[in-house]
Amino acid sequence: MAAKLGASKLGSRSGSPLRRGDPDDLDVTHEINVTPFIDVMLVLLIIFMVAAPLATVDIGVELPATAAEPAPRPDKPVFVTVKPDLSIAVGEELVSRDALGTSLAAATRGRKDERIYLRADKAVSYGDLMEVMNSLRNAGYLKVALVGLDGRS
């Protein structure tokens, strides 16, 4: 009878180990095992911590001072001056920002390829200087040279 019971247990559906209530049941879990995920993330973190400083290497370079002579000045250069009160002068005469293009056309005799020398006071902000440079570009003058003091002794 024991042999018959064992045979029926193996062949029948009621003897399946996946049957509920059987102590040999395999539990199905619906949770993700995050341990391997955390391991991978830690390895990636270490790689990025090691690689990040290598990507931002600063190379210290001491540039030499120039001994070159400045380019010769043209016979009659056209100077545009931005004063500390943000007024603009073409040559020696004050002009408004709206009349800058027409004043330059008169000073350059309509030649848009002539170099314009732009100088500004130290008190003029970078943004205000850029506005004047944009006005020059909008007027068609693309050759603009910035004028500064010669730092050589």
XYZ file of N, CA and C in Angstrom, residues 7-111:
315
model
N 3.318 6.029 -5.599
C 3.112 6.143 -7.034
C 2.029 7.145 -7.333
N 1.003 7.157 -6.544
C -0.076 8.106 -6.782
C 0.380 9.523 -6.467
N 1.306 9.632 -5.532
C 1.788 10.964 -5.167
C 2.640 11.532 -6.290
N 3.429 10.673 -6.927
C 4.278 11.170 -7.995
C 3.487 11.473 -9.250
N 2.523 10.679 -9.563
C 1.814 10.834 -10.814
C 0.627 11.768 -10.740
N 0.128 12.023 -9.617
C -1.097 12.814 -9.520
C -0.787 14.289 -9.353
N -1.768 15.075 -9.633
C -1.652 16.519 -9.527
C -1.635 16.943 -8.065
N -2.276 16.176 -7.243
C -2.361 16.544 -5.833
C -1.018 16.399 -5.145
N -0.100 15.655 -5.725
C 1.206 15.468 -5.114
C 2.227 16.493 -5.607
N 1.824 17.502 -6.369
C 2.746 18.505 -6.920
C 3.368 19.337 -5.809
N 4.658 19.590 -5.895
C 5.288 20.387 -4.846
C 4.860 21.850 -4.888
N 4.194 22.306 -5.928
C 3.747 23.687 -5.994
C 2.357 23.870 -5.400
N 1.849 22.828 -4.830
C 0.529 22.875 -4.228
C 0.566 23.749 -2.987
N -0.442 24.498 -2.778
C -0.490 25.400 -1.625
C -0.547 24.600 -0.333
N 0.147 25.100 0.671
C 0.136 24.466 1.972
C 1.205 23.423 2.128
N 1.878 23.063 1.051
C 2.954 22.074 1.138
C 4.178 22.770 1.731
N 4.839 22.138 2.705
C 5.986 22.794 3.331
C 7.162 22.974 2.379
N 7.190 22.266 1.247
C 8.283 22.402 0.287
C 7.979 23.444 -0.795
N 6.967 24.247 -0.592
C 6.600 25.258 -1.608
C 7.742 26.249 -1.828
N 7.887 26.654 -3.085
C 8.820 27.730 -3.412
C 8.017 29.026 -3.459
N 8.360 29.954 -2.612
C 7.622 31.212 -2.572
C 8.056 32.099 -3.748
N 7.087 32.698 -4.408
C 7.364 33.625 -5.496
C 7.388 35.020 -4.887
N 8.523 35.692 -5.047
C 8.630 37.048 -4.489
C 8.526 38.053 -5.629
N 7.874 39.127 -5.358
C 7.678 40.184 -6.345
C 8.537 41.395 -6.014
N 9.644 41.203 -5.370
C 10.546 42.292 -5.017
C 11.814 42.173 -5.838
N 12.397 43.317 -6.162
C 13.644 43.337 -6.927
C 14.801 43.286 -5.943
N 15.759 42.467 -6.248
C 16.953 42.395 -5.421
C 17.847 43.569 -5.805
N 17.989 44.562 -4.944
C 18.719 45.781 -5.256
C 20.192 45.712 -4.896
N 20.621 44.655 -4.275
C 22.030 44.552 -3.884
C 22.976 44.628 -5.089
N 22.740 43.879 -6.175
C 23.633 44.031 -7.332
C 23.577 45.433 -7.938
N 22.411 46.042 -7.908
C 22.263 47.397 -8.431
C 23.116 48.378 -7.626
N 23.093 48.246 -6.314
C 23.894 49.123 -5.453
C 25.379 48.886 -5.693
N 25.773 47.636 -5.889
C 27.181 47.334 -6.175
C 27.634 47.995 -7.466
N 26.821 47.917 -8.483
C 27.171 48.535 -9.764
C 27.259 50.053 -9.621
N 26.334 50.637 -8.890
C 26.348 52.090 -8.704
C 27.582 52.538 -7.932
N 27.992 51.782 -6.938
C 29.197 52.147 -6.193
C 30.447 52.048 -7.057
N 30.510 51.044 -7.914
C 31.653 50.928 -8.826
C 31.677 52.109 -9.791
N 30.519 52.473 -10.337
C 30.462 53.627 -11.229
C 30.835 54.917 -10.508
N 30.403 55.067 -9.277
C 30.752 56.247 -8.492
C 32.260 56.350 -8.312
N 32.898 55.241 -8.013
C 34.354 55.245 -7.831
C 35.049 55.590 -9.148
N 34.561 55.040 -10.251
C 35.166 55.352 -11.548
C 35.058 56.837 -11.850
N 33.893 57.427 -11.625
C 33.721 58.853 -11.900
C 34.521 59.719 -10.937
N 34.660 59.279 -9.701
C 35.463 60.054 -8.740
C 36.932 60.059 -9.139
N 37.398 58.977 -9.728
C 38.787 58.914 -10.172
C 38.964 59.661 -11.491
N 37.996 59.572 -12.403
C 38.129 60.155 -13.729
C 37.847 61.655 -13.757
N 37.038 62.171 -12.857
C 36.667 63.590 -12.885
C 37.867 64.519 -12.718
N 38.764 64.290 -11.777
C 39.910 65.202 -11.690
C 40.826 65.134 -12.908
N 40.868 64.013 -13.598
C 41.701 63.904 -14.781
C 41.146 64.713 -15.939
N 39.832 64.933 -15.961
C 39.209 65.680 -17.042
C 39.390 67.179 -16.880
N 39.726 67.648 -15.706
C 39.835 69.086 -15.462
C 41.264 69.487 -15.137
N 42.202 68.932 -15.856
C 43.598 69.259 -15.596
C 43.884 70.656 -16.144
N 44.391 71.521 -15.298
C 44.788 72.855 -15.717
C 46.274 72.838 -16.020
N 46.602 73.354 -17.158
C 47.999 73.430 -17.542
C 48.452 74.856 -17.300
N 49.381 75.027 -16.401
C 49.898 76.350 -16.105
C 50.893 76.779 -17.174
N 50.581 77.856 -17.838
C 51.446 78.370 -18.893
C 51.723 79.832 -18.603
N 52.984 80.178 -18.581
C 53.354 81.575 -18.440
C 53.673 82.105 -19.817
N 52.812 82.959 -20.332
C 53.000 83.478 -21.673
C 54.070 84.571 -21.662
N 54.924 84.586 -22.648
C 55.960 85.615 -22.692
C 55.387 86.960 -23.115
N 56.055 88.014 -22.697
C 55.645 89.354 -23.098
C 56.107 89.591 -24.523
N 55.360 90.386 -25.236
C 55.712 90.661 -26.621
C 56.664 91.841 -26.715
N 57.573 91.735 -27.626
C 58.493 92.837 -27.890
C 58.213 93.419 -29.263
N 57.111 92.992 -29.863
C 56.768 93.456 -31.211
C 56.331 94.902 -31.173
N 56.703 95.596 -32.203
C 56.281 96.991 -32.330
C 54.805 97.028 -32.733
N 54.080 98.008 -32.234
C 52.681 98.105 -32.638
C 52.576 98.413 -34.136
N 51.450 98.025 -34.697
C 51.224 98.273 -36.120
C 51.205 99.779 -36.374
N 51.717 100.212 -37.491
C 51.731 101.649 -37.772
C 50.314 102.202 -37.890
N 50.162 103.393 -37.404
C 48.855 104.046 -37.467
C 48.597 104.573 -38.865
N 47.375 104.497 -39.297
C 47.065 105.108 -40.589
C 47.184 106.629 -40.503
N 47.192 107.276 -41.655
C 47.343 108.733 -41.684
C 46.242 109.440 -40.905
N 45.012 109.060 -41.174
C 43.881 109.686 -40.481
C 42.978 108.591 -39.921
N 43.315 108.062 -38.737
C 42.468 107.007 -38.174
C 41.136 107.569 -37.688
N 40.136 106.703 -37.707
C 38.816 107.075 -37.214
C 38.679 106.496 -35.821
N 38.598 107.392 -34.832
C 38.454 106.978 -33.439
C 37.011 107.139 -33.007
N 36.500 106.097 -32.347
C 35.203 106.177 -31.669
C 35.519 106.066 -30.194
N 35.103 107.078 -29.420
C 35.435 107.142 -28.005
C 34.165 107.035 -27.179
N 34.209 106.169 -26.167
C 33.105 106.056 -25.210
C 33.604 106.682 -23.914
N 32.957 107.768 -23.519
C 33.383 108.520 -22.338
C 32.760 107.921 -21.079
N 33.247 108.325 -19.891
C 32.707 107.751 -18.646
C 31.207 107.970 -18.460
N 30.665 109.047 -19.022
C 29.222 109.288 -18.906
C 28.437 108.591 -20.025
N 29.118 107.677 -20.755
C 28.572 106.853 -21.832
C 28.201 107.652 -23.077
N 28.698 108.879 -23.178
C 28.517 109.623 -24.422
C 29.547 109.120 -25.429
N 29.211 109.235 -26.700
C 30.052 108.700 -27.763
C 30.543 109.842 -28.638
N 31.815 109.767 -28.988
C 32.403 110.759 -29.882
C 33.040 110.043 -31.059
N 32.818 110.591 -32.247
C 33.502 110.125 -33.453
C 34.514 111.205 -33.779
N 35.780 110.856 -33.660
C 36.825 111.870 -33.782
C 36.761 112.770 -32.555
N 36.491 114.039 -32.782
C 36.395 114.997 -31.674
C 34.968 115.478 -31.428
N 34.018 115.065 -32.260
C 32.654 115.579 -32.096
C 31.739 114.533 -31.457
N 30.929 114.988 -30.525
C 29.972 114.113 -29.837
C 28.817 113.773 -30.760
N 28.396 112.523 -30.725
C 27.253 112.070 -31.523
C 26.349 111.225 -30.640
N 25.104 111.122 -31.049
C 24.181 110.256 -30.308
C 24.350 108.828 -30.807
N 23.842 107.873 -30.060
C 23.960 106.462 -30.467
C 23.214 106.195 -31.774
N 22.123 106.900 -31.977
C 21.348 106.701 -33.205
C 22.091 107.237 -34.424
N 22.876 108.312 -34.250
C 23.581 108.937 -35.369
C 24.989 108.388 -35.548
N 25.354 107.334 -34.833
C 26.704 106.789 -34.913
C 27.012 106.281 -36.321
N 26.093 105.583 -36.931
C 26.314 105.035 -38.277
C 26.510 106.114 -39.320
N 25.693 107.155 -39.281
C 25.830 108.236 -40.266
C 27.096 109.048 -40.035
N 27.477 109.246 -38.779
C 28.715 109.978 -38.488
C 29.929 109.192 -38.963
N 29.902 107.871 -38.782
C 31.006 107.035 -39.259
C 31.056 107.007 -40.777
N 29.898 106.998 -41.426
C 29.878 107.012 -42.891
C 30.510 108.292 -43.413
N 30.259 109.414 -42.728
C 30.872 110.680 -43.139
C 32.366 110.676 -42.855
N 32.783 110.122 -41.717
C 34.198 110.116 -41.343
C 35.018 109.168 -42.215
N 34.422 108.072 -42.657
C 35.150 107.089 -43.475
C 34.871 107.268 -44.965
N 34.095 108.274 -45.326
C 33.692 108.536 -46.708
C 32.984 107.322 -47.319
N 32.191 106.629 -46.478
C 31.373 105.516 -46.936
C 32.110 104.194 -47.084
N 33.383 104.138 -46.727
C 34.140 102.885 -46.853
C 33.910 102.038 -45.597
